[in-house]
Coordinates of N, CA and C in Angstrom, one line a residue:
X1 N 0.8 -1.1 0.0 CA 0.0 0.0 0.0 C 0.9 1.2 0.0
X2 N 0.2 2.3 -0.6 CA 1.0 3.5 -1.0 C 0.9 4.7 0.1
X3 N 1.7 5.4 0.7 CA 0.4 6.1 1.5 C 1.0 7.6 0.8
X4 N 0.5 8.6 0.6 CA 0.5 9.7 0.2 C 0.3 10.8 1.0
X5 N 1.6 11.5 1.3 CA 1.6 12.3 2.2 C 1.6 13.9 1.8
X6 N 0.1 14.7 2.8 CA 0.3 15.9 2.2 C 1.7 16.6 2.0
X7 N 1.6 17.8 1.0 CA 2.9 18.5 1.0 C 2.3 19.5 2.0
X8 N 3.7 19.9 2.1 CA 3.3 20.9 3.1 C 3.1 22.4 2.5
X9 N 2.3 23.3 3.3 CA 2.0 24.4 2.1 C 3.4 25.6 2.5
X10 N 3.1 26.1 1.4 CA 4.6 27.5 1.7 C 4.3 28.3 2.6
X11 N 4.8 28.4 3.8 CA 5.0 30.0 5.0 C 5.1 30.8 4.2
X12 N 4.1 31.5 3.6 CA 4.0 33.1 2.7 C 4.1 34.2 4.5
X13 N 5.2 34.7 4.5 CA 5.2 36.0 4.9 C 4.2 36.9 5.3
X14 N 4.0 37.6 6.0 CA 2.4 38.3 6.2 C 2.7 39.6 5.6
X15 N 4.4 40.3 5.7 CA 4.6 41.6 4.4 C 4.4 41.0 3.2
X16 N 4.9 39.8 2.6 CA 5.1 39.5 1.3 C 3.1 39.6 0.9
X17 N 2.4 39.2 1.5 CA 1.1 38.9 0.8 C 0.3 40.2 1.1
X18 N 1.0 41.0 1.9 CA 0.3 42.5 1.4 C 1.3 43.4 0.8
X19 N 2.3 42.9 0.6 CA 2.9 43.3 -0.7 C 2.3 43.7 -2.2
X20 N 1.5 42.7 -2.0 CA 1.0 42.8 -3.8 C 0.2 43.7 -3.9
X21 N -0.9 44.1 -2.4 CA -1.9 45.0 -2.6 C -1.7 46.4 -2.5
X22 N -0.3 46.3 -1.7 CA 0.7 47.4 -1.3 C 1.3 48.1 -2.5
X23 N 1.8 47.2 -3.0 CA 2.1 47.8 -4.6 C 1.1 48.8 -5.6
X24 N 0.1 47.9 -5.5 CA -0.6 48.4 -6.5 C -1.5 49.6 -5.9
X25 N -1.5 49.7 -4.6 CA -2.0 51.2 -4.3 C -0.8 52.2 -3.6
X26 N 0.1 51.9 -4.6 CA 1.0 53.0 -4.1 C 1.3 54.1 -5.4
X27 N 2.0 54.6 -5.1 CA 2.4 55.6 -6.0 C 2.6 55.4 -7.3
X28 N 4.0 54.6 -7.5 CA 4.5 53.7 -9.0 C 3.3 52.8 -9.1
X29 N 2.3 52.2 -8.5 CA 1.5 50.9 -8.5 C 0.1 52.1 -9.6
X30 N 0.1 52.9 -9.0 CA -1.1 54.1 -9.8 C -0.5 54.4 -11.0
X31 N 0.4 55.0 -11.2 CA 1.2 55.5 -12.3 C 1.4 54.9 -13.3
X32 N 1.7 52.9 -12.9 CA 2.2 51.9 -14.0 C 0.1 51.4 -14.4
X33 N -0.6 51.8 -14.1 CA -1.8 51.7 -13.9 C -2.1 52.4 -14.9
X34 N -2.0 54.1 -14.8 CA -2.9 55.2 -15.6 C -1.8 54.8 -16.6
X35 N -0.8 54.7 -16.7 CA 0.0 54.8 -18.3 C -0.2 53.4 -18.9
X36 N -0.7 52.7 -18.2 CA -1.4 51.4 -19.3 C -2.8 52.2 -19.7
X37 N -3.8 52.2 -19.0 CA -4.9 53.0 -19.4 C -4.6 54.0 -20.6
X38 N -3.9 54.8 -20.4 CA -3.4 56.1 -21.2 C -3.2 55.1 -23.0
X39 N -1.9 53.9 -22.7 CA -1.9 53.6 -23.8 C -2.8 52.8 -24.6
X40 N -4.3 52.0 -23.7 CA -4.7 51.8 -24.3 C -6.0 52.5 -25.3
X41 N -5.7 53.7 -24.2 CA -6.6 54.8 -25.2 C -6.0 54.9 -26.2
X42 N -4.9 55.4 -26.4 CA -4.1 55.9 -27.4 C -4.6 54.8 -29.0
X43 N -4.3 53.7 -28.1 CA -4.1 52.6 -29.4 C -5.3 52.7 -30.0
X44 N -6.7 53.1 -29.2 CA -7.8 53.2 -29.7 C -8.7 53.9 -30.6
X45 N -7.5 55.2 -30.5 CA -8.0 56.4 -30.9 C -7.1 56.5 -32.5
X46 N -6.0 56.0 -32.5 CA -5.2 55.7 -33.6 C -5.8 54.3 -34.5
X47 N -6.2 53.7 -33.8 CA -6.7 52.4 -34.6 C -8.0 52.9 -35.2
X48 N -8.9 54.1 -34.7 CA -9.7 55.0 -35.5 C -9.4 55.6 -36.1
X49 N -8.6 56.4 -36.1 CA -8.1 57.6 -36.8 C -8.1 57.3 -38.4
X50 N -8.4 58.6 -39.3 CA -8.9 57.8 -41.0 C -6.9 58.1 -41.4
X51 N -7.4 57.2 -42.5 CA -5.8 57.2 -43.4 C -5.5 58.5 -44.2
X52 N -4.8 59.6 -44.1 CA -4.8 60.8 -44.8 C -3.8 60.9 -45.9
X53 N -4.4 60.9 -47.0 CA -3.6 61.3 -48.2 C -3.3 62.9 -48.1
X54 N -2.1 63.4 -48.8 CA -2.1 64.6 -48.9 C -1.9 64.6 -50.9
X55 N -2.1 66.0 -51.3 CA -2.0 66.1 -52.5 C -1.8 67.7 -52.7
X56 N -0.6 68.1 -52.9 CA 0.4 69.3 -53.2 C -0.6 69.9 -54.7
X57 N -1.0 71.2 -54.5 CA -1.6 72.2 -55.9 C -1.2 73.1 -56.1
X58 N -1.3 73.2 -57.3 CA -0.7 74.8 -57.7 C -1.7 75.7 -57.5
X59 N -3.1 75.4 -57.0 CA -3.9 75.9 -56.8 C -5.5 76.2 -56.3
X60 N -5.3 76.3 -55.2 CA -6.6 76.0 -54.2 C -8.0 75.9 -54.8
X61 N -8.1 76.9 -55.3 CA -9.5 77.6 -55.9 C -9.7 76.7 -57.2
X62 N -8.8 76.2 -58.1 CA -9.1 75.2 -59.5 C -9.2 73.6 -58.0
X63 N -8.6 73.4 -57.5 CA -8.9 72.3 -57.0 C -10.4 72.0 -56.0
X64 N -10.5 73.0 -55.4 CA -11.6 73.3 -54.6 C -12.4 72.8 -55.7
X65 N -12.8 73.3 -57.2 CA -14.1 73.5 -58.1 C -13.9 72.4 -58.7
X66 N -12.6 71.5 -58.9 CA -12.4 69.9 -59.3 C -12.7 69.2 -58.3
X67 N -12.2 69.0 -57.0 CA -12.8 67.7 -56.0 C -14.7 68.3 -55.5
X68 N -14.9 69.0 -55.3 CA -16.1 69.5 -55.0 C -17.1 69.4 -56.1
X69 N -16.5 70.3 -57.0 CA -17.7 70.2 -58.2 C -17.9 69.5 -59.4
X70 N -16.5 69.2 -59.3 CA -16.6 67.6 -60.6 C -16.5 66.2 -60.1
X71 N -15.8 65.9 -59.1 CA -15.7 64.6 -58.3 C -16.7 64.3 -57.4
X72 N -17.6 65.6 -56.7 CA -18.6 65.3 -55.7 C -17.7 64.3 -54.8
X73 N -16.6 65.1 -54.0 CA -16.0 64.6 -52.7 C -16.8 65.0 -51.7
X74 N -17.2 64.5 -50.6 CA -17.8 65.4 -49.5 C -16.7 66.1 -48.9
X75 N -16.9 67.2 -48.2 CA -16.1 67.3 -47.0 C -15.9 66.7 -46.1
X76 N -15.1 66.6 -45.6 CA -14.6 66.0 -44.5 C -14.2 66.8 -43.0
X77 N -14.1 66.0 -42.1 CA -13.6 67.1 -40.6 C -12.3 66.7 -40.6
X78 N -11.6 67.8 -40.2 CA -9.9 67.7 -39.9 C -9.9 67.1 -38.6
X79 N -9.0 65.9 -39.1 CA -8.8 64.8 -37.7 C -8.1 65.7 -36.7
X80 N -8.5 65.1 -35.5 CA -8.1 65.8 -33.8 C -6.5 65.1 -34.0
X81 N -5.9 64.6 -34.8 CA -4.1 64.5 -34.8 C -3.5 65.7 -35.3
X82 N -4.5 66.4 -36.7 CA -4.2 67.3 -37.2 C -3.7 68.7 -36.5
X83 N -4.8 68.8 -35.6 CA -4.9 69.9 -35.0 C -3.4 70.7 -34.5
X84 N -2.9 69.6 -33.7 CA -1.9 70.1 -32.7 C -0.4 69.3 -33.8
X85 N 0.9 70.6 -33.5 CA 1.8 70.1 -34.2 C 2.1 69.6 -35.3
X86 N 1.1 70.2 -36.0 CA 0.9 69.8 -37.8 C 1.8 69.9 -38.4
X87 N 2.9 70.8 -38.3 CA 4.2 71.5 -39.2 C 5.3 70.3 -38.4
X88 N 4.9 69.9 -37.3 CA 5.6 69.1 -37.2 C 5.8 67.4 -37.6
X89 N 4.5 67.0 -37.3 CA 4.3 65.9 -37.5 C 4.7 65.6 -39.3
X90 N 5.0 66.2 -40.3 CA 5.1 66.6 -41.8 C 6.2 66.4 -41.7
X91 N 7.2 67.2 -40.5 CA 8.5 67.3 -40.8 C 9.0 68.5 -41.6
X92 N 8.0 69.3 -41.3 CA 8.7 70.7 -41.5 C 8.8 71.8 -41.3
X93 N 9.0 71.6 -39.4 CA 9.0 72.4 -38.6 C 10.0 73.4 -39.0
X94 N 11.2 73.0 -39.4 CA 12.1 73.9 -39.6 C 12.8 74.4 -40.8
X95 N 11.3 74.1 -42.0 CA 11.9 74.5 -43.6 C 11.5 75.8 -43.5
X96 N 12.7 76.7 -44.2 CA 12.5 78.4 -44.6 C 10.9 78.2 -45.5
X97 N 9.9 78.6 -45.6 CA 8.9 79.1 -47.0 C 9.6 79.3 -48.0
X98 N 10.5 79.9 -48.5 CA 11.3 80.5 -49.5 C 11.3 79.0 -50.1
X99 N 11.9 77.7 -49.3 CA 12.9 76.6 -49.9 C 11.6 76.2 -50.6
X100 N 10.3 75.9 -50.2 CA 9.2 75.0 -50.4 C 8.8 75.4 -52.0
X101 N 9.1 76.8 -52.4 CA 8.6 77.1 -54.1 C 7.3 76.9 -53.8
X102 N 6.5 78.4 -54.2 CA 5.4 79.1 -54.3 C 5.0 79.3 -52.9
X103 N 4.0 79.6 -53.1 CA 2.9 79.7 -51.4 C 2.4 78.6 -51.0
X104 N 3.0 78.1 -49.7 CA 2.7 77.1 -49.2 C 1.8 77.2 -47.8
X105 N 1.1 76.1 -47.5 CA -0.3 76.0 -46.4 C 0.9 76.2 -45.5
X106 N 2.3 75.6 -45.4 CA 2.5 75.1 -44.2 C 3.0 76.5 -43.6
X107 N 2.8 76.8 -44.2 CA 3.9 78.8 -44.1 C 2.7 79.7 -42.9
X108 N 1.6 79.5 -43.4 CA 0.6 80.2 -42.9 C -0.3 79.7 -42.0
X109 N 0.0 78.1 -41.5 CA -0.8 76.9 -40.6 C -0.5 77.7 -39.3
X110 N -0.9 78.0 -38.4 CA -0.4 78.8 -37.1 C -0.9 77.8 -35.8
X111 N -0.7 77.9 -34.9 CA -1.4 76.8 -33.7 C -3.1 77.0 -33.7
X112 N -3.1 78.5 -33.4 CA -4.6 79.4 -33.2 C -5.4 79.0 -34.6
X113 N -4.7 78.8 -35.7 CA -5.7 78.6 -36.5 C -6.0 77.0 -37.4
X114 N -5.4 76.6 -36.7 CA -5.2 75.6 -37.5 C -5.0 75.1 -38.5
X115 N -4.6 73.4 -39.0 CA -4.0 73.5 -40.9 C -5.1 73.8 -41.6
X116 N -4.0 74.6 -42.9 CA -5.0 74.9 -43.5 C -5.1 74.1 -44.7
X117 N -6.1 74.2 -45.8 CA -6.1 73.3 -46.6 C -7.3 73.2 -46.9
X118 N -7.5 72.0 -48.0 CA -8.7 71.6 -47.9 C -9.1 69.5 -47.7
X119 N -10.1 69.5 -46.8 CA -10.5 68.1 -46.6 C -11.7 67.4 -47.1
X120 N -11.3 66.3 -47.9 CA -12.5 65.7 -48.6 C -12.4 64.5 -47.6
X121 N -13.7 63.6 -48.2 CA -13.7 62.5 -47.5 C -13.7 61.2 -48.9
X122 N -12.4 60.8 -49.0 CA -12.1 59.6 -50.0 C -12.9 58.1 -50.1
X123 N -13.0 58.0 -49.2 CA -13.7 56.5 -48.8 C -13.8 56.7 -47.6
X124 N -14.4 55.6 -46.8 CA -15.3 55.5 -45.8 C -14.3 56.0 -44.4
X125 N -12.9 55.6 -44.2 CA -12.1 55.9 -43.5 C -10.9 56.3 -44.3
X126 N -11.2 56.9 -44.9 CA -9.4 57.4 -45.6 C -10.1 59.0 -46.3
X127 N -9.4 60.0 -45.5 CA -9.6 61.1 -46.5 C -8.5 62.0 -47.2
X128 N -8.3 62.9 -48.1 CA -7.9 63.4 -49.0 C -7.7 64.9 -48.4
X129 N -6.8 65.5 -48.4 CA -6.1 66.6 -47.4 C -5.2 67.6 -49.1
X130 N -5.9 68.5 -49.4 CA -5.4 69.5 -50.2 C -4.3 70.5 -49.6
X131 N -3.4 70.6 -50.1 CA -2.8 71.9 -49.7 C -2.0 72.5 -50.9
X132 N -1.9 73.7 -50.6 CA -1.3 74.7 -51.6 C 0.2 74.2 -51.6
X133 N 1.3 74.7 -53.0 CA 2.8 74.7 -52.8 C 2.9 74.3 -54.2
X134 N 2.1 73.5 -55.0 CA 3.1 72.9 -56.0 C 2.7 73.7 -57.2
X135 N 4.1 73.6 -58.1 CA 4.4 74.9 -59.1 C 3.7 74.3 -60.1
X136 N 3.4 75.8 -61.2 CA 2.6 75.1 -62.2 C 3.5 74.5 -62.9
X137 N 2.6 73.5 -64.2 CA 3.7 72.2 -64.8 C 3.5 72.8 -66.3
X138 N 4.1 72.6 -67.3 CA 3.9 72.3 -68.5 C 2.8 73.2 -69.1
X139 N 3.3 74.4 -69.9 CA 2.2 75.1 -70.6 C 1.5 75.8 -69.2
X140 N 1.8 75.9 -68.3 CA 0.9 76.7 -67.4 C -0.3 76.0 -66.8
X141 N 0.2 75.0 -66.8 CA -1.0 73.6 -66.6 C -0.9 73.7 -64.5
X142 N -2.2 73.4 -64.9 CA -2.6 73.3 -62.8 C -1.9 71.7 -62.4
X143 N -1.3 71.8 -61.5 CA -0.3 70.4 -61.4 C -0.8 70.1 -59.9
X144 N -1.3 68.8 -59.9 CA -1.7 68.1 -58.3 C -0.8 67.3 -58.2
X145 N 0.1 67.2 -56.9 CA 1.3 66.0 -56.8 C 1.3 65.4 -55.8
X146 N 1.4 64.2 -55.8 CA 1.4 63.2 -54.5 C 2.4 62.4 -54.6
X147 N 2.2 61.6 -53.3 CA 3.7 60.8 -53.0 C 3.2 59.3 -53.1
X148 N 1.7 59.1 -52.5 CA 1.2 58.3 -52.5 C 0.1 57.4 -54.1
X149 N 0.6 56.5 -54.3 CA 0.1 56.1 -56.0 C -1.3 55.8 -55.1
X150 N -1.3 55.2 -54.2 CA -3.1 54.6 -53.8 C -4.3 55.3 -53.9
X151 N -3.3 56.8 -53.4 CA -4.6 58.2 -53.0 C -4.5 58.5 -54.8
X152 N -3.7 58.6 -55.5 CA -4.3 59.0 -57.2 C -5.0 58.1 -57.4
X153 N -5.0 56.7 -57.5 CA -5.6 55.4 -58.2 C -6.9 55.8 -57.7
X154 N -7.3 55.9 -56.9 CA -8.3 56.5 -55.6 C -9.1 57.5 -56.7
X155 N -8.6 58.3 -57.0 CA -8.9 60.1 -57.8 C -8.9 59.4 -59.3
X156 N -8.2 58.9 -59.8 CA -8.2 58.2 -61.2 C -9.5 57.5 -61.2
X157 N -9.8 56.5 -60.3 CA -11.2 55.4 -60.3 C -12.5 56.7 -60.6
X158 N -12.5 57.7 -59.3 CA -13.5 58.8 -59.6 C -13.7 59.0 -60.8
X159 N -12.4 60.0 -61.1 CA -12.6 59.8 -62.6 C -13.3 59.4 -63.7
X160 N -13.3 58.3 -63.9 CA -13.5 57.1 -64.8 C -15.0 57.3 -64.3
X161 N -15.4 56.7 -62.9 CA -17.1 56.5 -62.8 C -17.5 57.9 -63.4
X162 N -16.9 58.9 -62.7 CA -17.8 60.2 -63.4 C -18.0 60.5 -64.7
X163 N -17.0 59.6 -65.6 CA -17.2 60.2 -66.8 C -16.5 61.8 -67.1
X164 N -15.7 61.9 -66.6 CA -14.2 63.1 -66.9 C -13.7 62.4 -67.7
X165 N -13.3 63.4 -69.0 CA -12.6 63.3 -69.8 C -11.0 63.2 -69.5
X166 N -10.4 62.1 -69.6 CA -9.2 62.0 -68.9 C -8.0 61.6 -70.2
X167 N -7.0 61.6 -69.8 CA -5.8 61.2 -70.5 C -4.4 60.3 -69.6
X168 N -4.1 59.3 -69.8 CA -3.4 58.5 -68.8 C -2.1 58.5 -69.7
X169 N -1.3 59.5 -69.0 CA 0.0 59.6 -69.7 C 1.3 58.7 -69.5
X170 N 1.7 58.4 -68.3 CA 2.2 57.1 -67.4 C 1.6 56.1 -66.7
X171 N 1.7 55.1 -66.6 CA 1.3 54.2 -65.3 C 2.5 54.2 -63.9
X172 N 4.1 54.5 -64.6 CA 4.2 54.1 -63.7 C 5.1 55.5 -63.6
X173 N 5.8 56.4 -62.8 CA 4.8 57.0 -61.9 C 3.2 57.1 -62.6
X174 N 2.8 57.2 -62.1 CA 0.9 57.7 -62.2 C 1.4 58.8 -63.2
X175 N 0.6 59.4 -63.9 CA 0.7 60.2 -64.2 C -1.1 60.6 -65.6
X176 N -1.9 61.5 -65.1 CA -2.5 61.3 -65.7 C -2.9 62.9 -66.3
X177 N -4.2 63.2 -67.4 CA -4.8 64.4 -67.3 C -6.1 64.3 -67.7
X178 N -6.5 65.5 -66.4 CA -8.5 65.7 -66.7 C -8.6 67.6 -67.7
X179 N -9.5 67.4 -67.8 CA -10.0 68.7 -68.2 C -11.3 69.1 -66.9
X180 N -10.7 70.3 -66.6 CA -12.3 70.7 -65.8 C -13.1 71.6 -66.8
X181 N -14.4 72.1 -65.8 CA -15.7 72.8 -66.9 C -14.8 73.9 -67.4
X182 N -14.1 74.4 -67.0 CA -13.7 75.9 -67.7 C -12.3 74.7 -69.2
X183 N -12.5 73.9 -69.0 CA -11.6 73.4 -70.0 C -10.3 73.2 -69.9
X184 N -9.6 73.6 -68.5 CA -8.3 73.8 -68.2 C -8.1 72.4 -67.8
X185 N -6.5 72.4 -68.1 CA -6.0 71.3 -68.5 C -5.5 70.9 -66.7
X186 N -6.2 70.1 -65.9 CA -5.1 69.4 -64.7 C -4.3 68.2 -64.6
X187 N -3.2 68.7 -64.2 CA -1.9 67.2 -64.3 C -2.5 66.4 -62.8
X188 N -2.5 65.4 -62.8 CA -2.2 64.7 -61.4 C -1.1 63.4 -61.8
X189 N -0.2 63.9 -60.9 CA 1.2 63.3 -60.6 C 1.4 62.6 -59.9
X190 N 2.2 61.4 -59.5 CA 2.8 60.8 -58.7 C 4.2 61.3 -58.7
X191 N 4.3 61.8 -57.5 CA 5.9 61.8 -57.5 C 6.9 60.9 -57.3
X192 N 7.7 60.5 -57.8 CA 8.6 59.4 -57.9 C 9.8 59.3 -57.7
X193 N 10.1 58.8 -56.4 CA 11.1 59.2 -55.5 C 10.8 58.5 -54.1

């Protein structure tokens, strides 16, 4: 016959087991607490946040009357990341205006007023962020330039459903051309780099 003897249980300490409760309502125990909380806001608010294209114009007012009145983009609201530190988060907190060639948003974005520009809403979570800067192209032509091929292919698809008369000069960079109502010729570019 086998006989089986209890173990014996562990002498836990009487600091050691209010230790743990001690911890966590102490100072560092709150702190390592709200900055978990903290990050999981964060993750939450960024895992919402829409995907923003930007797209460089030679000019506000032809683009305003192309995404608005020939594409039927809605407006959009300038995301709460935009708000704060916009020249920075771009990475060009510290470019002269002069360097950037023509009149640029980022010259005139101030804290009090926030970025300027214009906001569409591209698809369901991804919107489309205009800003002024890029020089005219070819013949005096209105030139839209992006970095991103998805957000054109994006503006090209419009295109097409709408029935704008277009011209596809490259595939690869992108490179295409619309006519708006006044007949004027717009480049949209990929920049390639």
């Amino acid at each position: 016959m086998l006989t089986v003897l209890p173990l014996p249980s562990p002498v836990v300490p009487p600091t050691l087991a209010l230790l743990g409760m001690d911890s966590i309502l102490s100072t560092q125990g709150i702190m390592v607490m709200l900055l978990v909380a903290y990050a999981g806001a964060m993750w939450m608010f960024l895992k919402s946040a829409p995907k923003v294209y930007t797209i460089m114009v030679s000019d506000l007012e032809v683009a305003r009357r192309f995404y608005e009145g020939m594409l039927n983009l809605p407006a959009a609201e300038v995301p709460l990341h935009y708000y704060y530190n916009y020249e920075q988060t771009l990475g060009t907190g510290g470019l002269d205006p002069f360097y950037m060639g023509g009149t640029s948003s980022l010259a005139g974005a101030g804290p009090a007023g926030g970025p300027d520009g214009l906001w569409y809403q591209l698809r369901k979570n991804t919107q489309l962020h205009i800003i002024s800067g890029a020089s005219l192209g070819q013949r005096n032509r209105q030139r839209h330039v992006c970095f991103d091929r998805k957000c054109l292919e994006y503006i090209l698809m419009r295109v097409q459903l709408t029935g704008i008369q277009h011209k596809i000069r490259t595939e690869t960079p992108l490179n295409f051309l619309v006519k708006d109502y006044e007949e004027q010729i717009i480049e949209l570019a990929e920049v390639d780099g």
